[in-house]
Coordinates of C-alpha atoms in Angstrom, one line a residue:
M1139 CA 20.3 -12.3 -19.7
A1140 CA 17.0 -14.2 -19.7
F1141 CA 16.2 -16.0 -22.9
E1142 CA 13.5 -18.8 -23.3
I1143 CA 11.7 -20.5 -26.1
K1144 CA 8.3 -22.2 -25.6
K1145 CA 6.2 -24.2 -28.0
Y1146 CA 2.4 -24.5 -27.8
G1147 CA -0.2 -26.3 -29.8
A1148 CA -3.7 -25.2 -30.6
I1149 CA -6.4 -27.5 -32.2
D1150 CA -9.5 -26.0 -33.6
I1151 CA -12.2 -28.6 -34.5
G1152 CA -14.6 -26.5 -36.6
S1153 CA -17.6 -27.3 -38.7
N1154 CA -15.8 -27.2 -42.0
A1155 CA -12.2 -28.3 -41.1
I1156 CA -9.9 -29.3 -38.3
R1157 CA -6.7 -27.3 -37.8
L1158 CA -3.5 -27.7 -35.8
L1159 CA -1.4 -24.6 -35.1
I1160 CA 2.0 -25.0 -33.5
A1161 CA 3.5 -21.7 -32.4
T1162 CA 6.8 -20.7 -30.9
V1163 CA 6.9 -18.0 -28.2
T1164 CA 10.3 -16.3 -27.7
L1165 CA 11.0 -14.6 -24.4
Y1166 CA 14.0 -12.2 -24.1
N1167 CA 14.7 -10.2 -20.9
D1168 CA 11.8 -7.9 -20.2
E1169 CA 10.9 -7.4 -23.8
P1170 CA 7.4 -8.2 -25.1
P1171 CA 7.0 -11.9 -26.1
V1172 CA 7.3 -12.7 -29.8
F1173 CA 4.8 -15.2 -31.2
K1174 CA 5.6 -17.1 -34.4
K1175 CA 3.6 -19.6 -36.3
T1176 CA 5.8 -22.7 -36.7
S1177 CA 3.4 -25.1 -38.4
L1178 CA -0.2 -25.0 -39.5
V1179 CA -2.0 -28.2 -40.7
R1180 CA -5.6 -28.2 -41.9
V1181 CA -7.7 -31.3 -42.6
P1182 CA -11.0 -30.8 -44.5
I1183 CA -13.4 -32.8 -42.4
R1184 CA -16.8 -31.2 -42.8
L1185 CA -18.4 -32.2 -39.5
G1186 CA -21.2 -29.6 -40.0
Q1187 CA -22.5 -31.5 -43.0
D1188 CA -23.1 -34.5 -40.7
V1189 CA -24.4 -32.7 -37.7
F1190 CA -26.6 -29.9 -39.2
V1191 CA -28.3 -32.4 -41.6
N1192 CA -28.3 -35.7 -39.6
G1193 CA -27.8 -34.6 -36.0
K1194 CA -24.6 -36.6 -35.4
I1195 CA -21.1 -37.3 -36.7
S1196 CA -20.9 -40.2 -39.1
Q1197 CA -18.7 -43.2 -38.5
E1198 CA -16.5 -42.3 -41.5
N1199 CA -15.8 -38.9 -40.1
I1200 CA -15.2 -40.2 -36.6
D1201 CA -12.5 -42.5 -38.0
R1202 CA -11.0 -39.6 -39.9
M1203 CA -11.0 -37.4 -36.8
V1204 CA -9.3 -40.2 -34.8
D1205 CA -6.6 -40.5 -37.5
S1206 CA -6.2 -36.7 -37.6
M1207 CA -5.8 -36.5 -33.8
K1208 CA -3.2 -39.3 -33.8
S1209 CA -1.2 -37.5 -36.4
Y1210 CA -1.5 -34.2 -34.6
Q1211 CA -0.3 -35.8 -31.4
L1212 CA 2.8 -37.2 -33.3
L1213 CA 3.4 -33.7 -34.9
M1214 CA 3.3 -32.0 -31.5
G1215 CA 5.7 -34.6 -30.1
V1216 CA 8.2 -34.1 -33.0
H1217 CA 8.0 -30.3 -32.5
K1218 CA 8.4 -30.7 -28.7
V1219 CA 5.3 -28.9 -27.9
K1220 CA 5.1 -28.0 -24.2
T1221 CA 1.3 -27.5 -23.8
Y1222 CA -1.7 -27.7 -26.1
K1223 CA -5.4 -27.0 -26.0
A1224 CA -8.0 -28.6 -28.3
Y1225 CA -11.4 -26.9 -28.7
A1226 CA -14.4 -28.0 -30.6
T1227 CA -17.0 -25.5 -31.7
S1228 CA -20.5 -25.4 -33.3
A1229 CA -20.8 -28.8 -35.0
M1230 CA -19.4 -30.8 -32.1
R1231 CA -21.5 -28.9 -29.5
E1232 CA -24.7 -29.8 -31.4
A1233 CA -23.8 -33.4 -32.3
L1234 CA -25.9 -35.9 -30.5
N1235 CA -22.8 -38.2 -30.2
G1236 CA -20.3 -35.3 -29.6
T1237 CA -19.3 -36.4 -26.0
D1238 CA -18.9 -40.0 -27.2
V1239 CA -16.6 -38.9 -30.0
V1240 CA -14.6 -36.8 -27.6
A1241 CA -14.2 -39.9 -25.3
K1242 CA -13.2 -42.1 -28.3
I1243 CA -10.6 -39.6 -29.5
K1244 CA -9.1 -39.3 -25.9
A1245 CA -8.9 -43.1 -25.6
E1246 CA -7.3 -43.7 -29.1
S1247 CA -5.1 -40.6 -29.5
G1248 CA -4.6 -39.2 -26.1
I1249 CA -5.9 -35.8 -27.2
N1250 CA -8.2 -34.2 -24.7
I1251 CA -10.9 -32.1 -26.5
E1252 CA -13.1 -29.4 -24.8
I1253 CA -16.4 -28.5 -26.4
I1254 CA -17.0 -24.8 -26.0
D1255 CA -20.0 -22.6 -26.5
G1256 CA -20.3 -19.6 -28.8
S1257 CA -19.5 -17.0 -26.1
H1258 CA -16.4 -18.8 -25.0
E1259 CA -15.3 -19.1 -28.7
A1260 CA -15.8 -15.3 -29.2
A1261 CA -13.8 -14.6 -26.0
I1262 CA -10.9 -16.7 -27.2
I1263 CA -10.9 -15.1 -30.6
A1264 CA -11.0 -11.7 -28.9
M1265 CA -7.7 -12.6 -27.1
T1266 CA -5.8 -12.6 -30.5
D1267 CA -3.2 -10.0 -30.9
L1268 CA -4.9 -7.2 -32.9
H1269 CA -2.6 -4.4 -31.9
A1270 CA -1.0 -4.4 -35.4
V1271 CA -4.5 -3.8 -37.0
I1272 CA -6.5 -1.8 -34.5
D1273 CA -6.1 1.9 -34.4
Q1274 CA -6.8 3.1 -30.9
E1275 CA -8.7 6.1 -32.3
K1276 CA -11.1 4.0 -34.5
V1277 CA -14.1 1.6 -34.2
Y1278 CA -14.1 -1.9 -35.6
L1279 CA -16.6 -4.8 -36.0
Y1280 CA -14.6 -8.0 -35.8
V1281 CA -16.4 -10.8 -37.8
D1282 CA -15.2 -14.4 -37.5
V1283 CA -17.1 -16.6 -40.0
G1284 CA -17.1 -20.3 -39.4
G1285 CA -19.0 -23.3 -40.8
G1286 CA -21.5 -23.4 -38.0
S1287 CA -21.6 -19.9 -36.5
T1288 CA -20.3 -16.4 -36.9
E1289 CA -18.9 -14.4 -34.0
F1290 CA -19.2 -10.6 -34.0
T1291 CA -17.2 -8.4 -31.6
L1292 CA -17.3 -4.6 -31.5
F1293 CA -14.1 -2.8 -30.6
A1294 CA -14.2 1.0 -30.0
Y1295 CA -11.1 3.1 -29.3
G1296 CA -9.0 0.1 -28.3
K1297 CA -11.5 -1.6 -26.0
E1298 CA -13.9 -4.5 -26.5
I1299 CA -17.4 -3.3 -26.1
V1300 CA -19.7 -6.3 -26.9
S1301 CA -19.6 -9.7 -28.5
K1302 CA -22.3 -12.1 -29.8
S1303 CA -22.4 -15.5 -31.6
F1304 CA -25.0 -16.3 -34.2
K1305 CA -25.8 -19.7 -35.7
I1306 CA -25.1 -18.3 -39.2
G1307 CA -22.4 -20.3 -40.7
T1308 CA -21.3 -21.3 -44.2
V1309 CA -22.1 -25.0 -43.9
R1310 CA -25.5 -24.2 -42.5
L1311 CA -26.1 -21.7 -45.4
I1312 CA -25.2 -24.2 -48.2
N1313 CA -27.7 -26.5 -46.6
D1314 CA -30.4 -23.7 -46.4
M1315 CA -30.6 -24.0 -42.6
V1316 CA -30.5 -20.3 -41.7
S1317 CA -33.9 -18.7 -41.2
K1318 CA -34.9 -15.2 -42.3
S1319 CA -35.7 -14.4 -38.7
L1320 CA -32.1 -15.2 -37.6
W1321 CA -30.7 -13.0 -40.4
D1322 CA -33.1 -10.3 -39.1
E1323 CA -31.9 -10.8 -35.5
A1324 CA -28.3 -10.4 -36.6
E1325 CA -29.1 -7.3 -38.6
A1326 CA -31.0 -5.7 -35.8
W1327 CA -28.2 -6.4 -33.3
I1328 CA -25.4 -5.1 -35.5
K1329 CA -27.3 -1.9 -36.3
K1330 CA -28.0 -1.4 -32.7
I1331 CA -24.4 -1.7 -31.5
T1332 CA -22.9 0.3 -34.3
N1333 CA -25.5 3.0 -34.6
A1334 CA -23.7 5.4 -32.2
Y1335 CA -20.5 5.5 -34.3
D1336 CA -20.0 7.6 -37.4
H1337 CA -17.3 5.5 -39.0
I1338 CA -16.7 1.7 -38.6
D1339 CA -14.3 -0.7 -40.4
L1340 CA -14.6 -4.4 -40.4
I1341 CA -11.9 -6.9 -39.3
G1342 CA -12.5 -10.3 -41.0
S1343 CA -11.1 -13.7 -39.9
G1344 CA -11.7 -17.2 -41.2
G1345 CA -10.3 -19.2 -44.0
N1346 CA -12.6 -17.8 -46.6
I1347 CA -11.7 -14.1 -46.1
N1348 CA -8.0 -15.0 -45.9
N1349 CA -8.4 -16.6 -49.3
I1350 CA -10.2 -13.6 -50.7
F1351 CA -7.6 -11.3 -49.3
K1352 CA -4.8 -13.3 -50.9
S1353 CA -6.5 -13.2 -54.3
S1354 CA -6.8 -9.4 -54.0
G1355 CA -3.1 -8.9 -54.2
K1356 CA -3.3 -6.3 -51.4
R1357 CA -0.3 -5.8 -49.1
V1358 CA -0.5 -7.0 -45.6
G1359 CA -2.1 -4.3 -43.4
K1360 CA -4.1 -2.8 -46.3
P1361 CA -7.9 -3.3 -46.4
I1362 CA -10.1 -4.6 -49.2
S1363 CA -13.1 -2.4 -50.0
Y1364 CA -16.8 -3.2 -49.9
F1365 CA -16.9 -2.7 -53.7
Y1366 CA -14.0 -5.2 -54.3
L1367 CA -15.9 -7.7 -52.2
V1368 CA -19.1 -7.1 -54.1
N1369 CA -17.3 -7.6 -57.4
Y1370 CA -15.5 -10.8 -56.2
Y1371 CA -18.9 -12.2 -54.9
E1372 CA -20.4 -11.6 -58.3
Q1373 CA -17.4 -13.2 -60.0
L1374 CA -17.8 -16.3 -57.8
Q1375 CA -21.5 -16.6 -58.7
N1376 CA -20.6 -16.5 -62.5
Y1377 CA -18.8 -19.8 -62.1
N1378 CA -20.2 -23.2 -61.2
Y1379 CA -18.5 -25.3 -58.5
E1380 CA -16.1 -27.1 -60.8
E1381 CA -15.1 -23.8 -62.5
R1382 CA -14.4 -22.2 -59.1
V1383 CA -12.1 -25.1 -58.2
Y1384 CA -10.3 -25.0 -61.6
H1385 CA -10.2 -21.4 -62.7
L1386 CA -10.0 -19.7 -59.3
N1387 CA -7.7 -22.4 -57.9
L1388 CA -9.9 -22.9 -54.8
N1389 CA -9.7 -26.0 -52.6
H1390 CA -12.6 -28.4 -53.2
D1391 CA -14.0 -27.8 -49.7
R1392 CA -13.6 -24.0 -50.1
A1393 CA -15.3 -23.6 -53.5
D1394 CA -18.8 -24.0 -52.1
V1395 CA -18.6 -22.3 -48.7
I1396 CA -16.8 -19.2 -50.0
I1397 CA -20.0 -17.8 -51.5
P1398 CA -22.1 -17.8 -48.3
A1399 CA -19.0 -16.5 -46.4
C1400 CA -18.9 -13.5 -48.8
R1401 CA -22.6 -13.0 -48.1
I1402 CA -22.1 -12.8 -44.4
Y1403 CA -19.2 -10.3 -44.6
L1404 CA -21.1 -8.1 -47.1
R1405 CA -24.2 -8.0 -45.0
A1406 CA -22.1 -7.2 -41.9
M1407 CA -20.5 -4.3 -43.8
K1408 CA -23.8 -3.1 -45.1
W1409 CA -25.5 -3.2 -41.7
S1410 CA -22.5 -1.4 -39.9
K1411 CA -22.0 1.0 -42.9
A1412 CA -18.4 -0.2 -43.1
K1413 CA -16.5 0.6 -46.4
N1414 CA -13.4 -1.4 -45.7
I1415 CA -12.4 -4.8 -44.3
Y1416 CA -9.0 -5.6 -42.8
V1417 CA -7.8 -9.2 -42.9
P1418 CA -5.0 -9.8 -40.3
K1419 CA -5.1 -13.6 -40.8
I1420 CA -5.8 -14.5 -37.2
G1421 CA -8.5 -16.7 -35.7
L1422 CA -9.4 -19.2 -33.0
T1423 CA -6.1 -21.1 -33.0
D1424 CA -4.2 -17.8 -32.5
G1425 CA -6.4 -17.0 -29.5
I1426 CA -5.9 -20.5 -28.1
I1427 CA -2.1 -20.0 -28.2
K1428 CA -2.4 -16.6 -26.5
S1429 CA -4.7 -18.1 -23.8
I1430 CA -2.2 -20.9 -23.1
F1431 CA 0.7 -18.5 -22.8
N1432 CA -1.2 -16.2 -20.4
A1433 CA -2.1 -19.2 -18.2
D1434 CA 1.5 -20.4 -18.4
K1435 CA 2.8 -17.0 -17.0
R1436 CA 0.7 -17.3 -13.8

């Protein structure tokens, strides 16, 4: 009998937060591997606010990143993580001092960070295990909303058709840094790729849609409707920032970006004529774990 347990780590350095996912993969004979999230740690360091406004990461946030990576390194050691990958996305790839920060983190924490582009990010996200959500007979637009960018991927009848990253992110939006022409470009692209299909559902990923799904009270695997999302969006706008934190129990770094996140999902649904959005609670870190496992098998 063959039985093996492996532990992997995935670090996602985003524009709104930095996450560490530690996952356990169980192998048993010739059965499919079982992936289980062992630990998820999120630190609300908003790199996008630095980069999109001032062009580089501030000294304060560099220090916070170094401390975070030191703690992540310790956590992975305690969990006996075999292999890890650390990827930085939109904010880090645009930061003028991005490569210097990567070098400093490597020197002080031992964590090696790779800055990836939007297409690589979308490809990793597409590696996530969507079999529990995707019906092989249906068409889906996968929408991953981040602080600096949004990745769109079209799946039709079980296959990935096309993917594209746009610099439309929640942190950019709260700083009024997304032009009408970029919105128009995203609209035209989504309408073009979805026009041939009669019925499309959305699959949403990202911390904001996970939070919205949780508040909906829906069972796992059930979608939330376009009309629910519209009503929730209107409810959010009826509260100011402090009221959203207090009355809706939102994290302080979530209470502002959740509104533009809603706007992105709603527009994607409108442009693709989707009536429902499924929220499987998967994202970049899950894709990183899957990519490490696949490379480890070779």
